[in-house]
XYZ file of C-alpha atoms in Angstrom:
581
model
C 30.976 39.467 213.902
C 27.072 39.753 213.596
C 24.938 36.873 213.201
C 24.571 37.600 209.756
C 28.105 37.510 208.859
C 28.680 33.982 210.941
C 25.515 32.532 209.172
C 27.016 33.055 205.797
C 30.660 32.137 206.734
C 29.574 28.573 208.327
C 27.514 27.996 205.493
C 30.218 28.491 202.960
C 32.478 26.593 204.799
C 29.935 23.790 204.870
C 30.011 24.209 201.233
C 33.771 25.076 200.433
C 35.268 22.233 202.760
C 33.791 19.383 201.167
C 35.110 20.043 197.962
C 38.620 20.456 199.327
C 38.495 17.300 200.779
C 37.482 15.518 197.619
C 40.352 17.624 195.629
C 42.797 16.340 198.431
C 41.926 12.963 198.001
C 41.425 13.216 193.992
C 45.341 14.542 194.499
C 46.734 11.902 196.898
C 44.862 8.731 195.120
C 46.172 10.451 191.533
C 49.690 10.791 192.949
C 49.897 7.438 194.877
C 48.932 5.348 191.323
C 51.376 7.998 189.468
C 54.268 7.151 191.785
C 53.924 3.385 191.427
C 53.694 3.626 187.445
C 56.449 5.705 188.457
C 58.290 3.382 190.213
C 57.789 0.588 187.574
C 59.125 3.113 184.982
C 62.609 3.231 186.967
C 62.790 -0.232 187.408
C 62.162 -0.994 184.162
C 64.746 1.516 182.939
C 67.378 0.179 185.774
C 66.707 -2.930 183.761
C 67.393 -1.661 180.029
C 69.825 0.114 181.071
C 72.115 -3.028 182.903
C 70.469 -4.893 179.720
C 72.288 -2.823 177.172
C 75.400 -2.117 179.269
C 75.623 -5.849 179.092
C 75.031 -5.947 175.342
C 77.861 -3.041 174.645
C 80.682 -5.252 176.967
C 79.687 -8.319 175.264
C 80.051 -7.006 171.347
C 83.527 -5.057 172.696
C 84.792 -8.635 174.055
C 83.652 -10.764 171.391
C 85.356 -8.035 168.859
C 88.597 -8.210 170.509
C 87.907 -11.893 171.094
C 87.612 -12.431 167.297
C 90.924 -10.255 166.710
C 92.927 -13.065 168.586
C 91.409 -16.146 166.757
C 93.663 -18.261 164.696
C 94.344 -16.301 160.974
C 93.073 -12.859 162.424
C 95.091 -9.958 162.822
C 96.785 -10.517 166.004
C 97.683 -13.905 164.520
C 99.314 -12.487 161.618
C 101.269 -10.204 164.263
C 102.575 -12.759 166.031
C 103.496 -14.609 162.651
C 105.501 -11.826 161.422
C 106.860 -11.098 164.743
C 108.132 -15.390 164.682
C 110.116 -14.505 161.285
C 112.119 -11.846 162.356
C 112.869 -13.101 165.935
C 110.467 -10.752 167.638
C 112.549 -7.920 165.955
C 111.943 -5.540 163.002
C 114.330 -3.914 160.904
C 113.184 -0.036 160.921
C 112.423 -0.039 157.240
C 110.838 -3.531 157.827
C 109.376 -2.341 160.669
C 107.120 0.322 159.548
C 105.992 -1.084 156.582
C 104.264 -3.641 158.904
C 103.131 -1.630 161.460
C 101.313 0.487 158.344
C 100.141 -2.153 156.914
C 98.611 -3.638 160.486
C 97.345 -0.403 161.162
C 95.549 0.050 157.982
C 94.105 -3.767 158.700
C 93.127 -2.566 162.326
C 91.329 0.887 161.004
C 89.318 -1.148 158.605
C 88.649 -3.839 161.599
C 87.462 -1.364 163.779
C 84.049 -0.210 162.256
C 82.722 -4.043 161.566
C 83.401 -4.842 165.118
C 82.266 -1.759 166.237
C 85.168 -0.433 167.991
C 85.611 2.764 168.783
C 89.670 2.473 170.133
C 92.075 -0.246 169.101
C 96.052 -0.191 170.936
C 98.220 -3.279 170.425
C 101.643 -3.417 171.986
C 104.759 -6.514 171.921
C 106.263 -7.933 174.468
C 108.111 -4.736 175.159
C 104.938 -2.769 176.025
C 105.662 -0.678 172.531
C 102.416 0.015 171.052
C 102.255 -1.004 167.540
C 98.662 -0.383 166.451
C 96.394 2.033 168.219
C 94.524 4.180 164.656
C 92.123 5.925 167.648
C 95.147 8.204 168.020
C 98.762 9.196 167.642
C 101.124 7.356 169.683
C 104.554 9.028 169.928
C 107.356 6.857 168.858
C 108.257 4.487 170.687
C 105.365 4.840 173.311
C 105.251 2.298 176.031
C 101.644 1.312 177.450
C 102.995 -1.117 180.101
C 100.021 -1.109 182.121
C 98.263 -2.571 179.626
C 99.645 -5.592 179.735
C 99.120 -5.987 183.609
C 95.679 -4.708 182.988
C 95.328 -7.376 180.211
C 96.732 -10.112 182.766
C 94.488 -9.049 185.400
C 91.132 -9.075 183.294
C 91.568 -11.769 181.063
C 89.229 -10.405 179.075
C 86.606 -9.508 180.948
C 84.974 -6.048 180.191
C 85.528 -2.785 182.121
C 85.214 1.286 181.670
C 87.871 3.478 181.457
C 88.952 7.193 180.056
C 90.867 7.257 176.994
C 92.308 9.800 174.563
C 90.439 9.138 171.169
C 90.612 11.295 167.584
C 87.282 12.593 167.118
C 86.696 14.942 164.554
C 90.421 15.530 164.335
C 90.670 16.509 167.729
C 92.238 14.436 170.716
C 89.695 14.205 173.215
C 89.147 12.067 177.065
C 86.494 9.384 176.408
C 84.839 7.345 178.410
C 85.353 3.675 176.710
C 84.055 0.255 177.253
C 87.158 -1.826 176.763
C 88.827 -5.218 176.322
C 92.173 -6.254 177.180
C 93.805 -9.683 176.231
C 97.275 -11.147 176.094
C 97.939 -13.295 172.955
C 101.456 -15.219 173.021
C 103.221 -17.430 170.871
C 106.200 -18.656 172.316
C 108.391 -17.069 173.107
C 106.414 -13.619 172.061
C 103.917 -12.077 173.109
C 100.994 -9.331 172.435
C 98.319 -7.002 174.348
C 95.135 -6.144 172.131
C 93.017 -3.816 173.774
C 89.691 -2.779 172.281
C 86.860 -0.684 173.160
C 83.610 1.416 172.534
C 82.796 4.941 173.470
C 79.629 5.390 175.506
C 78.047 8.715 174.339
C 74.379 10.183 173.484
C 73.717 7.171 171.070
C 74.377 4.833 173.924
C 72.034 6.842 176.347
C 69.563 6.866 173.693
C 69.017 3.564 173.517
C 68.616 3.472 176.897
C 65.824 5.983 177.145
C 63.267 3.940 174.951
C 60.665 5.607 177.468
C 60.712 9.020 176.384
C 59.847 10.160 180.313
C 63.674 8.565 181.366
C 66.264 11.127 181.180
C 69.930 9.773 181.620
C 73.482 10.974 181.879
C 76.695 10.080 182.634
C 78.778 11.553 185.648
C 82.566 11.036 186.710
C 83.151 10.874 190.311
C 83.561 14.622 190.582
C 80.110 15.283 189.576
C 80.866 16.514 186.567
C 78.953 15.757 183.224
C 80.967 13.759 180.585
C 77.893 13.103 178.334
C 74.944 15.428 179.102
C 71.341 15.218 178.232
C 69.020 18.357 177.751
C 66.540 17.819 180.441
C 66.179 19.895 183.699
C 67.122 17.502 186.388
C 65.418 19.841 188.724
C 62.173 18.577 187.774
C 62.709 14.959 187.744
C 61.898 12.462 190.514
C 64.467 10.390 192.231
C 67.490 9.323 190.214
C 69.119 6.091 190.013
C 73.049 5.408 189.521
C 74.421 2.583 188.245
C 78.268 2.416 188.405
C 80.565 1.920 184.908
C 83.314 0.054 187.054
C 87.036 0.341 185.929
C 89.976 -3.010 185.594
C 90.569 -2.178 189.095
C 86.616 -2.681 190.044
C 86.425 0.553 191.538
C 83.412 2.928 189.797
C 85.193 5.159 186.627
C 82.039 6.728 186.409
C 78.316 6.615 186.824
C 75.520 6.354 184.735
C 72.308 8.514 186.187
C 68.849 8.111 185.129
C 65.178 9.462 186.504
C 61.716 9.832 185.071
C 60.218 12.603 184.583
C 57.130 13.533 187.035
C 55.852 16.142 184.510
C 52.778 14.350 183.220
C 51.771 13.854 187.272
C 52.503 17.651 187.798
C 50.641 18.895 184.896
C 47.692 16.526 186.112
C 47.646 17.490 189.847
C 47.523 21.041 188.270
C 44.728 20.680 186.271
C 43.047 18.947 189.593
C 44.019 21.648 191.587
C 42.664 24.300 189.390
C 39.202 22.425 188.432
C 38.540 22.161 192.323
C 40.157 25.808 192.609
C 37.614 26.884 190.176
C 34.723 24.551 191.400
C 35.180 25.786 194.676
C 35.428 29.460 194.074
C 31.804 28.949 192.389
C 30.527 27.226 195.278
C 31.610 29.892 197.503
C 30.200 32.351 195.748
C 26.668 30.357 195.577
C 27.362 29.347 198.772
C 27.498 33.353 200.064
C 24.458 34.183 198.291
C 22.535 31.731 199.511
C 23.672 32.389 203.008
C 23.172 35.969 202.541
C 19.991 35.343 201.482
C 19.043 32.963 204.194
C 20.767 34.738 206.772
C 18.935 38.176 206.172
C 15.854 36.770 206.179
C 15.954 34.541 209.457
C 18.303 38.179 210.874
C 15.473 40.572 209.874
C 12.895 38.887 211.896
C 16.034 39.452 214.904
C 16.452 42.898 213.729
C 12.770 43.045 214.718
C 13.216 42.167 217.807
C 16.351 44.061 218.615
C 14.947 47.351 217.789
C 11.929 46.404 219.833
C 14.139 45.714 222.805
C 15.833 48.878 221.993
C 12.273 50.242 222.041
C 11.629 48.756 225.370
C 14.562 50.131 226.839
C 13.607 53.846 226.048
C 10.173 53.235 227.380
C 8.172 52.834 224.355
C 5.692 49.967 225.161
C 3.699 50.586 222.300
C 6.296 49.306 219.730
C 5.527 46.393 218.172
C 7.506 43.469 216.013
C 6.007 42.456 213.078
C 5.044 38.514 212.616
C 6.342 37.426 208.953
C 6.383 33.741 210.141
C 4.791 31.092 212.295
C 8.350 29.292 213.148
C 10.136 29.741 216.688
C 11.178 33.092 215.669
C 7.655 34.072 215.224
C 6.456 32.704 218.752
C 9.189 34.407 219.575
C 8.428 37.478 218.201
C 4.657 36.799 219.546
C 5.733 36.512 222.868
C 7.641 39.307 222.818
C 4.467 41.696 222.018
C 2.461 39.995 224.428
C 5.308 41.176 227.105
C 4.864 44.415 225.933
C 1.138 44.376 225.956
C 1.504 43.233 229.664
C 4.658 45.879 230.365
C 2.383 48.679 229.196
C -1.051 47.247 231.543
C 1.934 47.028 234.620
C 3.160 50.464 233.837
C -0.080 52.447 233.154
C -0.854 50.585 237.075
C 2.004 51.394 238.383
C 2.240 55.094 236.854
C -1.417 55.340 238.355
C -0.118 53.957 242.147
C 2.549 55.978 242.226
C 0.485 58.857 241.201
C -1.948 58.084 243.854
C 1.195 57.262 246.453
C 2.884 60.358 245.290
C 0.205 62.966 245.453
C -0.350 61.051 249.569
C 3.299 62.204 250.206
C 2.809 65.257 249.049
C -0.643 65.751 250.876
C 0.764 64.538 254.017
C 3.885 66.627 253.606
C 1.574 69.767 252.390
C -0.612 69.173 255.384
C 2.061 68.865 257.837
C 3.741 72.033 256.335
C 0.172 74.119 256.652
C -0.606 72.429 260.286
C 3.164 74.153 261.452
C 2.330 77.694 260.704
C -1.674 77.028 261.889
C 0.166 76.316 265.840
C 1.427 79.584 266.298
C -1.234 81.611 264.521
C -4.273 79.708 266.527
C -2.068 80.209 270.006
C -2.065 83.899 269.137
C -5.764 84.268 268.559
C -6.729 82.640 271.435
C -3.935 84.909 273.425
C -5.735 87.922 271.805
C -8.802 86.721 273.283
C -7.815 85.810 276.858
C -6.214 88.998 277.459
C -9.224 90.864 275.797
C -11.403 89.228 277.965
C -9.120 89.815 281.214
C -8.774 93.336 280.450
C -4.895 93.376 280.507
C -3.148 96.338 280.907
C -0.912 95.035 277.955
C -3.327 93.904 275.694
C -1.846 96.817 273.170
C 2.024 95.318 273.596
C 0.370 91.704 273.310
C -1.681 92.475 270.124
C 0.751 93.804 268.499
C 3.060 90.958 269.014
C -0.042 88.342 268.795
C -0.683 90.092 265.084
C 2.757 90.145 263.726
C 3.028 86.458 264.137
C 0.072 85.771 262.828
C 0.966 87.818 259.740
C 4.431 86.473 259.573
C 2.753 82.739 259.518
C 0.294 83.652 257.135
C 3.036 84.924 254.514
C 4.608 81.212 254.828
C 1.629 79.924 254.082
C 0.779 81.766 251.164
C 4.713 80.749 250.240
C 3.981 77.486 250.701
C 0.735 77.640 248.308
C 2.207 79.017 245.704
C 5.487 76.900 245.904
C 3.252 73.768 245.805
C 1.138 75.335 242.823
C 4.612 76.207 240.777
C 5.487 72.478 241.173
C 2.465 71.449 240.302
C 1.972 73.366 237.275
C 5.606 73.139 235.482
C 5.081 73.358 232.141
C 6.613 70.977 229.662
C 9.889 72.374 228.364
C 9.889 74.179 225.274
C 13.281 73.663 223.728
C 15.615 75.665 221.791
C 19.084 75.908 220.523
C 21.416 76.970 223.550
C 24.657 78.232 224.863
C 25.287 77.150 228.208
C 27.870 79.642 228.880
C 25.403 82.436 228.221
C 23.135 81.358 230.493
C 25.523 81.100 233.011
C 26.941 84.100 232.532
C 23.679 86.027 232.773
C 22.996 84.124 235.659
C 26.121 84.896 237.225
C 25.517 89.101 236.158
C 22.298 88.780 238.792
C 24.838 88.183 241.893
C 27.175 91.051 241.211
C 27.435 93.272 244.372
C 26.223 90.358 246.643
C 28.651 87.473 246.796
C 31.519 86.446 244.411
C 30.262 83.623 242.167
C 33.706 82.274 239.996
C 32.799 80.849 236.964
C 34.830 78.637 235.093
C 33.386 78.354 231.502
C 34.464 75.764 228.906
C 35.721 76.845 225.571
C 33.870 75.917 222.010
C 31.149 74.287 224.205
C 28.865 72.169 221.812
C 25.147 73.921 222.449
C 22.133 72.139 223.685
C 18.852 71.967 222.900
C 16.729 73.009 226.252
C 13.646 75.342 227.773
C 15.690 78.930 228.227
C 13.523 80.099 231.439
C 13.794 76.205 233.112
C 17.431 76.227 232.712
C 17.859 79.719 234.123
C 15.453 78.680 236.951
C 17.545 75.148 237.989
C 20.863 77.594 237.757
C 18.960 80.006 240.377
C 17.759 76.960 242.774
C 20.815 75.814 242.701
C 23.244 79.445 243.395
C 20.139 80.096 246.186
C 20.861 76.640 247.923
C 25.070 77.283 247.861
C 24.486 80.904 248.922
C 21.928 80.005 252.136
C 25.020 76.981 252.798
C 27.700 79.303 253.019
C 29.686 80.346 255.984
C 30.667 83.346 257.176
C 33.843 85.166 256.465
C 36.692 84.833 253.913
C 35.966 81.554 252.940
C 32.629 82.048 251.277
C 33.465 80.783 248.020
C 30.808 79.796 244.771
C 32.330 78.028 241.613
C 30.485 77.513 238.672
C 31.641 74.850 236.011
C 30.215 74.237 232.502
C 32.670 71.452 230.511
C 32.511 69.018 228.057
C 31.120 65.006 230.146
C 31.393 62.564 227.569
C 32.910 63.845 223.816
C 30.047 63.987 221.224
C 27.428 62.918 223.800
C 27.061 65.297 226.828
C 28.206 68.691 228.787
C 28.210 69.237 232.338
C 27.216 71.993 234.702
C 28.756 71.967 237.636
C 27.671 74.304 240.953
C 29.674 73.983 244.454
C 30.172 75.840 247.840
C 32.467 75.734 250.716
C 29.442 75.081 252.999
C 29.223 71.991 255.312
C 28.049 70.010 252.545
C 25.367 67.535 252.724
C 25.601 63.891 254.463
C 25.942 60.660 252.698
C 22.498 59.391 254.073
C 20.448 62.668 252.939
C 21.648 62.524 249.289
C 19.033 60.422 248.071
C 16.299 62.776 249.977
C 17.243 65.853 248.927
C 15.400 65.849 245.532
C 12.538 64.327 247.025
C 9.368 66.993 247.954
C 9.165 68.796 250.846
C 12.178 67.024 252.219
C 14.070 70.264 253.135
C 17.375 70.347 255.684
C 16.480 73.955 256.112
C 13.496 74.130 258.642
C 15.190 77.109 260.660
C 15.049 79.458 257.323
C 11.960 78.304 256.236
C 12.641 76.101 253.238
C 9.554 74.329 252.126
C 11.947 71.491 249.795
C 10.620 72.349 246.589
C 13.755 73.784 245.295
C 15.776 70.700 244.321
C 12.216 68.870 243.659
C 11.950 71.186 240.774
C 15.755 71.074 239.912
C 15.480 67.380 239.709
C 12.262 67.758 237.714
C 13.666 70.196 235.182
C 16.919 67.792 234.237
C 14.566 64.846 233.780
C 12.566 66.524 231.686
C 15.647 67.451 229.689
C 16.796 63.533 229.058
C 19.536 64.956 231.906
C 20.900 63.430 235.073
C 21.750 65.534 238.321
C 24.296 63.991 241.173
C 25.544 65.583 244.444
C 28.756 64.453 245.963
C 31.300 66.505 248.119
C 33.192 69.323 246.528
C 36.912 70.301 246.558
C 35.708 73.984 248.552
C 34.539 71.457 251.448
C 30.872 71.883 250.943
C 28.639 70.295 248.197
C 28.864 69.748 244.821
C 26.547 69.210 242.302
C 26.767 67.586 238.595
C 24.070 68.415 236.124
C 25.047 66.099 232.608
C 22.614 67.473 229.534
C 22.401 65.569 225.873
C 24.136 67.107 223.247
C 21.914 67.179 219.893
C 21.985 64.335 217.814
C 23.839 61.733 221.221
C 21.001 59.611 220.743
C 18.447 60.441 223.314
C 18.383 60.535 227.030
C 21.057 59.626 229.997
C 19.352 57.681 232.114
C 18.898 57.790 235.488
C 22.532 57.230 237.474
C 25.426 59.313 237.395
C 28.524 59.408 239.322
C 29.635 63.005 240.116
């Protein structure tokens, strides 16, 4: 990621991070208070609810308390029951038990009793207007339940008329044994616990409750989702045996502290989109205007690096990146004083090279043609017999010495006087090719020519020329005989940046240590022939000039090889200076 793009990201992030903390916090302290309001709610409801529980089990007992007392119904039961010796006549018998159960019916709604079952001594129940007994119905249990409780309140199921329809209850009950001696009587009364009972436990409208049987499954349900309520408590509705009939479950609702921590969430949601966005701007803004004084510099490096010490970076600001910047055309300044210095000592040490070099190349031929004068005029002088033989020898070398000299004056000129290319829109192949045409009849030169070759942009005549220095040098390496063999390669380097031309022999190739002399001038490895070392002077001089880079290295024929990479148009500019064949 660019500098730019960091810049901007840190500084939102500076921004955005912040603000997420705060909405965290906001969140935890608003849910911590919310959960211990929360957790007085259930308490308090735990409380109501064992509260009225306790109220409902009092009223049951004190109603079927107050059906035992002296002159109340049970009383009158037992009465009647005295007359007849504990026995009714059937005609006397159901006149009574109608009569009791009419009493009982209109008992039950002043005492608030929902069930009402008495039975004698027998276990026959007498009175129970809640339902239909069949005839002669024994409730034996009762009794032992009756015995066992004494009174004391407890929850059961029981089969009630409701709505003219027999249906499974669940009751608060009552059970007592009356006697008078010798008889005896169970009364057993209760009150169904239903939606008016829950309602009066839910005097916070946030409680839900509902009551469960041990099977999970709902006797009297409530219309709230459970799934979005918070913990739920369970109180057990214990039977005459003590073991839970059923359970009563209640929980508060946590949708006033989700609809909060929504509204929290989304305020810092929105708050911190907006400061991200501002945040981003600003960073943007910031950022490009501390990166464009960078940009600066970067193309000026980029500048520096393709040799163009006049480039310049502009000073917006007098900050470090300004001193910077400062500095950094002073270094240029200084780069260009070193480099119009060095250019001129290397000039200087060049042009000493090549006089030495031109010298010692001149003084060679001078040897033989001043020993041959001064033969001439010896045997002149002496009068030899021979003098014709020896002049014409004497002459012929002093012709054949003069001709290299005049090659070596006009080799030296050429170099000195290459033109700068003039460049043009090229096909490589066609070059080669018409370069290749020149050799027909002379030596076989196999070229090996790349398909759809991109063109290049380069001086027509210099190209042609490096092609010929280099087919002259392979042809004056090879051997002798069948193995004689020139291949010529033009292919695509590097995709989209560079093509290759490629010339090698089966010669003996060049050594390792004379590589980097080759294209050096008048370094030649050809003294016997009378190479002057110009050729791959001006070969090397000819790909520079071309943004190009030339390397020799040892070819699959068994002589040398050499690599000349050129820039495709539009590849950005030149090679450099290395490249591995």
């Amino acid at each position: 990621m660019r500098l730019r793009g960091r810049f901007t990201v840190w500084f939102a992030l500076a921004a955005v991070l912040p603000i997420a903390a705060a909405a965290f916090g906001t969140r935890q302290v608003l849910s911590d208070n919310y959960r211990e309001g929360y957790q007085q709610r259930q308490e308090s409801a735990e409380r109501l609810a064992g509260q009225e529980l306790d109220r409902v089990k009092q009223n049951v007992e004190q109603g079927v308390e107050s059906l035992a007392r002296p002159s109340g119904m049970v009383d009158g039961l037992l009465t009647d029951l005295q007359k007849v010796s504990g026995r009714l006549e059937q005609p006397r018998l159901g006149e009574v038990l109608r009569r009791l159960n009419d009493q009982a019916l209109g008992l039950m709604g002043p005492l608030e009793l929902d069930m009402l079952l008495v039975t004698d001594s027998d276990a026959m129940v007498l009175i129970a207007p809640h339902y239909r007994p069949a005839q002669h119905e024994q409730a034996r249990a009762r009794t032992e339940v009756a015995a066992r409780t004494r009174g004391r309140p407890f929850f059961a199921r029981e089969s009630i008329i409701r709505r003219d329809q027999i249906s499974q209850e669940l009751v608060v009950e009552s059970a007592r044994n009356e006697s008078r001696s010798p008889y005896q009587v169970t009364v057993v009364g209760g009150r169904i616990i239903d939606r008016d009972t829950l309602s009066a436990l839910r005097q916070d409208q946030a409680v839900a409750a509902r009551i469960v049987d041990g099977r999970g499954t709902v006797l009297v349900a409530v219309t709230h989702n459970w799934a979005a309520l918070g913990p739920i408590i369970r109180l057990p509705l214990e039977g005459a045996d003590g073991q839970p009939v059923a359970w009563i479950e209640m929980a508060v609702s946590q949708a006033e502290l989700e609809t909060v921590l929504r509204q929290v969430t989304l305020l810092s949601a929105g708050l911190g989109a907006a400061a991200l966005v501002v945040t981003v701007l600003l960073g943007l803004l910031v950022s490009t205007r501390m990166t464009r004084d960078l940009d600066g510099l970067v193309v000026g490096a980029q500048a520096a690096s393709r040799g163009d010490l006049d480039h310049q970076v502009p000073v917006r600001t007098r900050d470090e990146i300004g001193a910077v910047a400062e500095a950094f055309n002073t270094m240029m300044n200084d780069l260009r004083e070193s480099k119009e210095k060095l250019v001129i000592a290397e000039r200087v040490a060049a042009w000493q090279e090549i006089a030495r070099r031109l010298a010692h190349e001149i003084k060679n031929p001078l040897t033989p043609i001043q020993m041959s004068v001064e033969t001439l005029r010896k045997t002149r002088a002496n009068q030899h017999p021979s003098f014709d033989e020896i002049f014409e020898e004497s002459t012929s070398t002093v012709l054949e010495e003069a001709a290299r000299l005049k090659r070596i004056v006009s080799e030296f000129s050429e170099f000195a006087r290459l033109p700068k290319p003039e460049k043009r829109r090229l096909d490589l192949n066609e070059i080669v090719t018409s370069a290749v045409s020149l050799y027909q009849g002379s030596i076989a030169v196999e070229p090996e020519l790349a398909a759809n070759l991109p063109h290049i942009e380069a001086d027509r005549d210099q190209l042609s020329q490096l092609l010929l220095n280099l087919l002259e040098n392979a042809r004056d390496a090879l051997p002798e005989g069948a193995r004689a063999r020139i291949r010529i390669q033009t292919r695509v380097m590097r995709p989209g940046r560079s093509v290759a031309l490629v010339v090698e022999d089966s010669g003996p190739g060049i050594a390792s240590d004379e590589r980097e002399r080759i294209f050096t001038p008048y370094y030649t490895t050809k003294h016997a022939s009378g190479g002057t070392g110009l050729g791959l002077a001006i070969v090397h001089r000819i790909v520079s000039d071309h943004g190009g880079r030339i390397a020799v290295t040892d070819s699959a024929l068994g002589g040398a090889r050499f690599v000349v990479e050129l820039p495709i148009p539009g590849s950005g500019g030149e090679l450099g200076a290395s490249l591995r064949g």
